[in-house]
Short mmCIF file of C-alpha atoms in Angstrom, two decimals:
data_model
loop_
_atom_site.label_atom_id
_atom_site.label_comp_id
_atom_site.label_asym_id
_atom_site.label_seq_id
_atom_site.Cartn_x
_atom_site.Cartn_y
_atom_site.Cartn_z
CA MET A 1 210.29 160.87 137.00
CA ILE A 2 207.09 162.03 135.31
CA SER A 3 207.42 165.41 133.70
CA ALA A 4 204.62 167.95 134.24
CA SER A 5 205.13 169.29 130.72
CA ARG A 6 204.50 166.06 128.91
CA ALA A 7 201.69 163.67 129.68
CA PRO A 8 202.55 159.97 129.33
CA GLU A 9 200.79 158.06 126.58
CA PRO A 10 198.09 155.46 127.39
CA ILE A 11 199.03 151.79 127.15
CA ALA A 12 198.14 150.77 123.59
CA ASP A 13 197.96 147.00 123.73
CA GLY A 14 195.32 146.55 126.45
CA ALA A 15 197.46 144.14 128.48
CA LYS A 16 196.64 143.51 132.14
CA ALA A 17 199.52 144.30 134.47
CA HIS A 18 197.55 144.36 137.77
CA VAL A 19 194.92 141.79 138.76
CA LEU A 20 194.76 142.02 142.55
CA GLY A 21 191.31 143.29 143.51
CA THR A 22 190.81 144.88 140.12
CA HIS A 23 192.05 144.41 136.55
CA ARG A 24 194.13 147.32 135.29
CA GLY A 25 196.93 148.03 132.80
CA ARG A 26 199.04 149.59 135.57
CA ALA A 27 199.38 149.00 139.27
CA PRO A 28 197.35 151.55 141.33
CA HIS A 29 200.45 153.31 142.77
CA GLU A 30 201.77 153.77 139.19
CA THR A 31 198.43 155.25 138.14
CA VAL A 32 198.48 157.72 141.05
CA ALA A 33 202.03 158.78 140.20
CA ARG A 34 201.08 159.16 136.51
CA LEU A 35 198.18 161.44 137.41
CA GLN A 36 200.05 163.73 139.77
CA PRO A 37 201.33 166.22 137.10
CA LEU A 38 197.84 166.33 135.51
CA LEU A 39 195.76 167.17 138.60
CA ALA A 40 195.92 170.97 138.26
CA GLN A 41 194.88 170.82 134.62
CA MET A 42 191.75 168.88 135.60
CA GLY A 43 190.99 171.08 138.55
CA ILE A 44 191.68 168.42 141.20
CA THR A 45 192.89 170.29 144.26
CA ARG A 46 192.78 167.69 147.00
CA LEU A 47 192.90 163.98 147.63
CA ALA A 48 191.53 163.11 151.08
CA ASP A 49 191.44 159.87 153.04
CA ILE A 50 187.99 159.50 154.63
CA THR A 51 188.44 155.85 155.69
CA GLY A 52 188.58 156.85 159.36
CA LEU A 53 185.13 158.48 159.30
CA ASP A 54 183.74 154.95 159.59
CA ARG A 55 184.99 152.04 161.69
CA ILE A 56 185.17 149.37 158.92
CA GLY A 57 188.72 150.13 157.78
CA VAL A 58 188.33 149.42 154.04
CA PRO A 59 190.10 152.33 152.30
CA VAL A 60 187.88 155.09 150.86
CA MET A 61 189.39 158.21 149.27
CA MET A 62 187.86 161.49 148.06
CA ALA A 63 189.07 163.66 145.16
CA CYS A 64 187.94 167.29 145.13
CA ARG A 65 187.37 169.54 142.08
CA PRO A 66 185.88 172.79 143.35
CA MET A 67 185.27 174.22 139.85
CA ALA A 68 183.63 171.08 138.47
CA ARG A 69 180.77 171.37 136.00
CA SER A 70 179.12 168.28 137.51
CA LEU A 71 180.06 166.63 140.79
CA ALA A 72 182.87 168.33 142.63
CA ILE A 73 183.49 165.29 144.80
CA SER A 74 184.53 161.86 143.45
CA LEU A 75 184.90 158.83 145.70
CA GLY A 76 187.12 155.77 145.30
CA LYS A 77 187.57 152.49 147.12
CA GLY A 78 189.98 149.57 147.02
CA LEU A 79 191.95 146.97 148.89
CA ASP A 80 194.57 149.50 149.89
CA ARG A 81 195.06 153.24 149.90
CA ALA A 82 196.76 153.31 146.53
CA ALA A 83 193.86 151.42 144.88
CA ALA A 84 191.29 153.73 146.49
CA SER A 85 193.30 156.81 145.48
CA ALA A 86 193.56 155.65 141.87
CA SER A 87 189.82 154.92 141.87
CA ALA A 88 188.86 158.42 143.15
CA LEU A 89 191.29 160.26 140.88
CA MET A 90 190.27 158.39 137.74
CA GLU A 91 186.60 158.98 138.45
CA ALA A 92 187.33 162.70 138.81
CA ALA A 93 189.36 162.61 135.60
CA GLU A 94 186.62 160.95 133.56
CA LEU A 95 184.06 163.51 134.74
CA TYR A 96 186.42 166.33 133.74
CA HIS A 97 186.66 164.87 130.24
CA ALA A 98 182.91 164.59 129.88
CA GLU A 99 182.49 168.17 131.07
CA HIS A 100 184.90 169.52 128.43
CA ILE A 101 183.87 167.89 125.17
CA GLU A 102 185.49 169.50 122.10
CA LEU A 103 184.21 167.09 119.45
CA PRO A 104 182.23 168.30 116.42
CA LEU A 105 178.45 168.36 116.98
CA LYS A 106 175.45 168.12 114.65
CA LEU A 107 172.14 169.86 115.21
CA GLY A 108 169.01 168.33 113.77
CA SER A 109 166.19 165.88 114.25
CA ARG A 110 166.55 162.21 113.67
CA ARG A 111 164.37 162.48 110.55
CA ASP A 112 166.54 165.30 109.17
CA LEU A 113 169.91 163.65 109.78
CA ALA A 114 169.18 159.97 109.12
CA ALA A 115 169.65 160.21 105.35
CA ARG A 116 173.25 161.47 105.69
CA HIS A 117 174.45 160.11 109.03
CA GLU A 118 174.33 156.75 110.77
CA LEU A 119 172.44 157.42 113.99
CA ALA A 120 172.13 155.31 117.11
CA GLN A 121 169.00 153.28 117.76
CA VAL A 122 167.52 156.18 119.67
CA GLU A 123 164.26 154.46 120.44
CA ARG A 124 166.16 151.88 122.49
CA LEU A 125 168.19 154.33 124.57
CA ALA A 126 167.28 154.77 128.26
CA GLN A 127 164.71 157.60 128.36
CA VAL A 128 163.56 159.72 131.29
CA SER A 129 160.58 161.46 129.68
CA ASP A 130 158.00 161.07 126.93
CA TYR A 131 159.23 164.15 125.05
CA TYR A 132 161.29 162.49 122.36
CA HIS A 133 159.97 162.16 118.80
CA ASP A 134 161.76 161.82 115.45
CA ASP A 135 161.16 165.46 114.51
CA LEU A 136 162.67 166.85 117.74
CA PRO A 137 165.92 168.80 117.05
CA LEU A 138 168.82 167.48 119.13
CA LEU A 139 172.58 167.99 119.41
CA TRP A 140 174.45 164.86 118.32
CA VAL A 141 178.07 163.69 118.80
CA GLU A 142 179.88 161.01 116.83
CA GLY A 143 181.00 157.69 118.23
CA ARG A 144 181.90 154.28 116.86
CA ASP A 145 179.82 151.13 116.92
CA LEU A 146 182.17 148.44 118.29
CA VAL A 147 180.10 145.67 116.70
CA SER A 148 180.08 146.93 113.08
CA GLY A 149 183.06 149.29 113.29
CA ARG A 150 180.95 152.03 111.70
CA SER A 151 180.25 155.59 112.75
CA ARG A 152 177.27 156.17 115.07
CA TRP A 153 175.90 159.52 116.20
CA LEU A 154 174.50 159.73 119.77
CA PRO A 155 172.44 162.49 121.36
CA LEU A 156 174.91 164.73 123.18
CA GLU A 157 172.76 164.44 126.29
CA CYS A 158 173.84 160.78 126.57
CA VAL A 159 177.54 161.77 126.53
CA SER A 160 178.11 165.17 128.15
CA ALA A 161 178.45 165.78 131.90
CA ASP A 162 178.49 169.59 131.75
CA PHE A 163 175.56 170.53 133.95
CA THR A 164 176.47 174.23 134.02
CA ALA A 165 175.69 174.86 130.38
CA PRO A 166 172.12 175.89 129.40
CA PRO A 167 170.13 172.83 128.28
CA GLY A 168 170.57 172.20 124.57
CA PRO A 169 167.78 171.65 122.03
CA GLY A 170 165.63 168.68 122.97
CA ALA A 171 167.28 168.20 126.37
CA GLY A 172 165.48 166.17 128.99
CA CYS A 173 164.72 163.09 126.95
CA PHE A 174 167.57 160.71 127.82
CA ASP A 175 169.43 159.50 130.91
CA ASN A 176 172.10 162.13 131.59
CA SER A 177 174.01 160.36 134.38
CA SER A 178 177.58 159.13 134.50
CA ASN A 179 176.45 155.63 133.48
CA GLY A 180 178.91 154.25 130.91
CA LEU A 181 181.53 156.95 131.48
CA ALA A 182 184.88 155.30 132.12
CA SER A 183 188.61 155.82 132.11
CA GLY A 184 191.61 153.50 131.92
CA ASN A 185 195.22 152.99 131.02
CA SER A 186 194.16 152.09 127.48
CA LEU A 187 191.00 152.46 125.38
CA PRO A 188 190.18 148.70 125.61
CA GLU A 189 190.46 148.94 129.42
CA ALA A 190 188.24 152.03 129.58
CA ILE A 191 185.65 150.51 127.24
CA CYS A 192 185.49 147.28 129.27
CA HIS A 193 184.99 149.29 132.44
CA GLY A 194 182.21 151.32 130.88
CA LEU A 195 180.48 148.24 129.50
CA CYS A 196 180.60 146.48 132.90
CA GLU A 197 178.97 149.55 134.48
CA LEU A 198 176.16 149.59 131.88
CA ILE A 199 175.56 145.87 132.31
CA GLU A 200 175.60 146.34 136.12
CA ARG A 201 172.94 149.04 136.03
CA ASP A 202 170.79 146.95 133.71
CA ALA A 203 171.15 143.86 135.91
CA THR A 204 170.45 145.76 139.12
CA THR A 205 167.37 147.45 137.63
CA LEU A 206 165.97 144.10 136.44
CA TRP A 207 166.74 142.44 139.80
CA GLN A 208 165.07 145.19 141.78
CA ALA A 209 161.97 145.07 139.57
CA ASP A 210 161.12 141.58 140.87
CA PRO A 211 161.11 141.64 144.73
CA GLN A 212 159.39 138.27 144.92
CA ALA A 213 162.33 136.57 143.18
CA GLN A 214 165.07 138.34 145.12
CA ALA A 215 165.12 136.03 148.12
CA ALA A 216 166.17 133.06 145.95
CA THR A 217 169.17 135.01 144.64
CA GLY A 218 170.87 135.33 148.06
CA LEU A 219 174.54 134.35 148.00
CA ASP A 220 175.97 131.86 150.49
CA LEU A 221 178.97 133.80 151.81
CA ALA A 222 180.49 130.57 153.15
CA SER A 223 180.95 129.46 149.53
CA VAL A 224 183.10 132.50 148.63
CA SER A 225 186.64 131.27 147.99
CA ASP A 226 188.48 134.41 146.80
CA PRO A 227 190.96 135.59 149.50
CA ALA A 228 190.48 139.32 148.79
CA CYS A 229 186.68 139.02 148.99
CA ARG A 230 186.89 137.01 152.19
CA GLN A 231 189.23 139.60 153.69
CA VAL A 232 186.90 142.53 153.04
CA ILE A 233 183.77 140.63 154.07
CA GLY A 234 185.55 139.68 157.30
CA GLN A 235 186.44 143.32 157.97
CA VAL A 236 182.86 144.42 157.53
CA VAL A 237 181.38 141.68 159.73
CA THR A 238 184.07 142.06 162.44
CA ALA A 239 183.28 145.80 162.58
CA GLY A 240 179.72 144.94 163.66
CA PHE A 241 177.72 145.00 160.43
CA ASP A 242 175.17 142.65 158.94
CA LEU A 243 176.38 141.95 155.37
CA LYS A 244 174.14 140.32 152.77
CA VAL A 245 174.85 139.69 149.08
CA TRP A 246 172.58 138.73 146.23
CA GLU A 247 173.56 137.46 142.79
CA THR A 248 172.16 139.75 140.06
CA THR A 249 173.66 138.06 136.99
CA SER A 250 171.23 138.69 134.13
CA ASP A 251 170.61 136.78 130.92
CA ILE A 252 173.71 138.50 129.49
CA GLY A 253 175.75 136.09 131.61
CA VAL A 254 178.31 138.49 133.16
CA ALA A 255 178.76 137.94 136.88
CA GLY A 256 176.85 140.46 138.97
CA PHE A 257 176.15 141.06 142.67
CA PHE A 258 174.27 143.45 144.96
CA CYS A 259 175.50 144.01 148.52
CA GLN A 260 173.88 145.58 151.56
CA ILE A 261 175.48 146.36 154.91
CA ILE A 262 173.48 147.35 158.02
CA ASP A 263 175.04 148.77 161.19
CA LEU A 264 174.20 146.40 164.08
CA CYS A 265 175.55 148.87 166.62
CA ASP A 266 173.43 151.83 165.59
CA ALA A 267 169.85 151.40 164.39
CA ARG A 268 170.01 154.91 162.97
CA GLY A 269 173.23 154.29 161.07
CA HIS A 270 173.53 154.74 157.34
CA VAL A 271 172.84 151.67 155.20
CA GLY A 272 175.53 150.91 152.62
CA ILE A 273 174.58 149.40 149.26
CA GLY A 274 176.79 148.50 146.34
CA ALA A 275 176.70 146.62 143.03
CA GLY A 276 179.35 145.10 140.81
CA VAL A 277 179.62 143.38 137.45
CA HIS A 278 182.72 141.92 135.89
CA PRO A 279 183.79 138.94 133.78
CA SER A 280 185.66 137.75 136.91
CA ARG A 281 183.19 136.81 139.64
CA ASP A 282 185.86 137.66 142.26
CA ILE A 283 186.17 141.24 141.00
CA ALA A 284 182.38 141.59 140.62
CA LEU A 285 181.78 140.59 144.25
CA LEU A 286 184.64 142.72 145.59
CA ARG A 287 183.27 145.74 143.76
CA ALA A 288 179.81 145.27 145.22
CA VAL A 289 181.10 144.94 148.79
CA THR A 290 183.60 147.77 148.68
CA GLU A 291 181.05 150.05 147.01
CA ALA A 292 178.65 149.42 149.93
CA VAL A 293 181.46 150.52 152.27
CA GLN A 294 182.09 153.56 150.11
CA VAL A 295 178.41 154.54 150.13
CA ARG A 296 178.38 154.53 153.94
CA ALA A 297 181.49 156.69 154.03
CA THR A 298 179.90 159.03 151.49
CA TYR A 299 176.85 159.63 153.69
CA ILE A 300 178.93 159.97 156.82
CA SER A 301 181.18 162.60 155.20
CA GLY A 302 178.18 164.41 153.72
CA ALA A 303 180.54 165.80 151.07
CA ARG A 304 178.99 164.82 147.78
CA ASP A 305 177.20 167.58 145.91
CA ASP A 306 174.11 165.50 145.21
CA LEU A 307 173.38 164.79 148.86
CA GLN A 308 170.48 166.83 150.21
CA PRO A 309 169.53 167.77 153.81
CA ARG A 310 166.51 165.49 153.49
CA ASP A 311 168.85 162.50 153.02
CA PHE A 312 169.80 162.92 156.71
CA ALA A 313 166.30 163.54 158.04
CA ALA A 314 165.21 161.10 160.75
CA GLU A 315 162.11 159.93 158.85
CA VAL A 316 164.09 159.31 155.64
CA MET A 317 166.78 157.34 157.45
CA ALA A 318 164.12 155.35 159.35
CA ARG A 319 162.39 154.44 156.07
CA ARG A 320 165.64 153.33 154.50
CA ALA A 321 166.47 151.23 157.56
CA TRP A 322 163.02 149.59 157.39
CA GLN A 323 163.45 148.83 153.68
CA ALA A 324 166.93 147.43 154.28
CA GLY A 325 165.60 145.29 157.11
CA ARG A 326 162.91 143.80 154.91
CA LEU A 327 165.46 142.92 152.22
CA ARG A 328 167.81 141.42 154.82
CA ASP A 329 165.07 139.33 156.44
CA ALA A 330 164.01 137.89 153.10
CA HIS A 331 167.57 136.87 152.17
CA ARG A 332 168.15 133.14 151.71
CA PRO A 333 171.75 131.92 151.08
CA ALA A 334 170.72 129.79 148.08
CA ARG A 335 173.43 130.66 145.53
CA ASP A 336 176.83 128.99 145.44
CA PHE A 337 179.66 131.33 144.52
CA ALA A 338 181.32 128.59 142.48
CA ALA A 339 178.26 128.38 140.27
CA VAL A 340 178.39 132.10 139.29
CA PRO A 341 179.77 132.71 135.73
CA ASP A 342 183.46 133.39 135.73
CA ARG A 343 185.95 134.34 133.02
CA GLN A 344 189.65 135.11 133.37
CA ALA A 345 191.32 136.73 130.38
CA ALA A 346 194.90 137.91 129.83
CA SER A 347 194.00 141.17 128.09
CA PHE A 348 191.25 143.75 127.83
CA HIS A 349 190.96 142.91 124.12
CA ASP A 350 189.87 139.40 125.12
CA ASP A 351 187.43 140.80 127.72
CA LEU A 352 185.97 143.21 125.19
CA ASP A 353 185.44 140.53 122.53
CA TRP A 354 183.70 138.37 125.11
CA LEU A 355 181.52 141.16 126.44
CA LEU A 356 180.41 142.12 122.95
CA ALA A 357 179.56 138.47 122.24
CA ARG A 358 177.47 138.28 125.41
CA LEU A 359 175.54 141.40 124.46
CA ARG A 360 174.93 140.18 120.93
CA ALA A 361 173.64 136.88 122.27
CA VAL A 362 170.65 138.68 123.85
CA GLY A 363 169.94 140.89 120.81
CA LEU A 364 171.96 143.94 121.87
CA ASP A 365 173.71 144.51 118.57
CA GLU A 366 174.87 148.10 118.87
CA VAL A 367 177.61 149.14 121.28
CA ILE A 368 178.73 152.73 120.83
CA ALA A 369 181.93 154.24 122.25
CA VAL A 370 182.66 157.98 122.11
CA ASP A 371 186.35 158.63 122.65
CA LEU A 372 186.70 161.63 124.99
CA SER A 373 190.48 161.35 125.43
CA ARG A 374 192.48 164.55 125.27
CA SER A 375 195.96 164.46 123.74
CA GLU A 376 197.38 166.94 126.26
CA LEU A 377 196.44 164.66 129.20
CA GLY A 378 197.19 161.24 127.69
CA LEU A 379 194.38 159.45 129.51
CA ALA A 380 191.99 157.01 127.90
CA VAL A 381 188.41 158.16 128.57
CA VAL A 382 185.25 156.98 126.82
CA ARG A 383 181.50 157.23 127.11
CA VAL A 384 179.88 153.90 126.16
CA ALA A 385 176.22 153.44 125.26
CA VAL A 386 174.32 150.23 124.54
CA PRO A 387 170.81 150.89 123.17
CA GLY A 388 168.50 148.33 124.69
CA LEU A 389 170.02 148.10 128.15
CA GLU A 390 167.91 149.35 131.05
CA GLY A 391 169.01 152.62 132.64
CA PRO A 392 169.31 153.32 136.37
CA ASP A 393 165.94 152.84 138.01
CA ASP A 394 166.76 155.36 140.77
CA HIS A 395 166.36 158.23 138.29
CA PRO A 396 163.06 160.02 139.10
CA GLY A 397 162.09 159.89 135.42
CA TYR A 398 163.08 156.27 134.78
CA ARG A 399 160.94 154.61 132.13
CA PRO A 400 161.15 150.81 131.81
CA GLY A 401 162.55 149.66 128.49
CA ALA A 402 161.89 146.50 126.49
CA ARG A 403 163.99 144.29 128.76
CA ALA A 404 162.14 145.40 131.87
CA ALA A 405 158.83 145.01 130.11
CA ALA A 406 159.72 141.47 129.02
CA ARG A 407 160.76 140.63 132.58
CA ALA A 408 157.44 141.96 133.94
CA ALA A 409 155.45 140.00 131.34
CA ALA A 410 157.28 136.80 132.22
CA ARG A 411 156.58 137.39 135.92
CA VAL A 412 152.83 137.84 135.16
CA ARG A 413 152.78 134.62 133.15
CA THR A 414 154.52 132.74 135.99
CA LEU A 415 151.95 133.98 138.51
CA ALA A 416 149.09 133.09 136.20
CA GLU A 417 150.39 129.58 135.71
CA ALA A 418 151.02 128.96 139.39
CA PRO A 419 148.61 126.44 140.97
#
């Protein structure tokens, strides 16, 4: 029995105890049981099953935090109800940690602090405005560079998720999303999860920046051999949806996919999209497909704080359906699932070493983790940042970084050299 007065400690060795549909240090039902005595402390008041709002049947759960300082609703998905519950609760937990940061902060400009502190490669961080300059005062928080093992200070805006506090000095320069925020049963597990999310956003941004090349990245679903992936794909198709998948694996070499599902029974139905990246191609594909299912359920429920009335306007839904149709019609099943990069490791330490090596191979030599774990809760929560990776391109202020610029230049050269 888990005591409400004493939070259990995270797993220290980073071993994988659960590998069905996801890689975790504990089975999903154990994670849910472990979180039960902590829910009130994190403001989680309800865990709701919203699977039945859609007809697909893949489990989707919703965790509610009415007093959240960011999103009050967190969604989770999985092969079964326990996996979806663990997913939703852990997402809510990691947001709580990022909303309540109690780490020491520094105030100053990069030029002022650089002589006494080791600062992140700020010029390579994902930016959403042109405001930043080296004399701009910012709040900074300390993390650790996983490549060198040395201290690195990041702008607090890249770490915090407290959107109720007044904007700090210099706010509005950097991507302030949940990208790279992750939790786990151990720090290595959480860091791997955060890194995969960052690589996923980078890969998806680069893939979406080149529509002409997208058709050739279509995945042949008949080549998918993983039983769990085939099960979920079958559920979606049987429920009356068109399901298309594209491989988005970037030069980093970690398996990545983008999935789109269109309702064939209702032309006005919500389109579901999802993306996934993971060392295991099976897990990467499953994440993309189940996230597409989750996105549909999210729109159907209408519960998330960031959904606006305009998202349900007829003209907006018609435009999204048209865009989805164009992408679907251009799809060509050219990619063989067996040819997608795949790595199976026994521990999160092994995964982490491999992910760091893949990043360094493309010149991304700084990987910063800020440990947000709280001793009274006993959960492993981190914010990971990799200067040089592209940020989410759906941010209204997204500014292409060096990787997107290089991709665009290569595309121009290819067009110029074409006969």
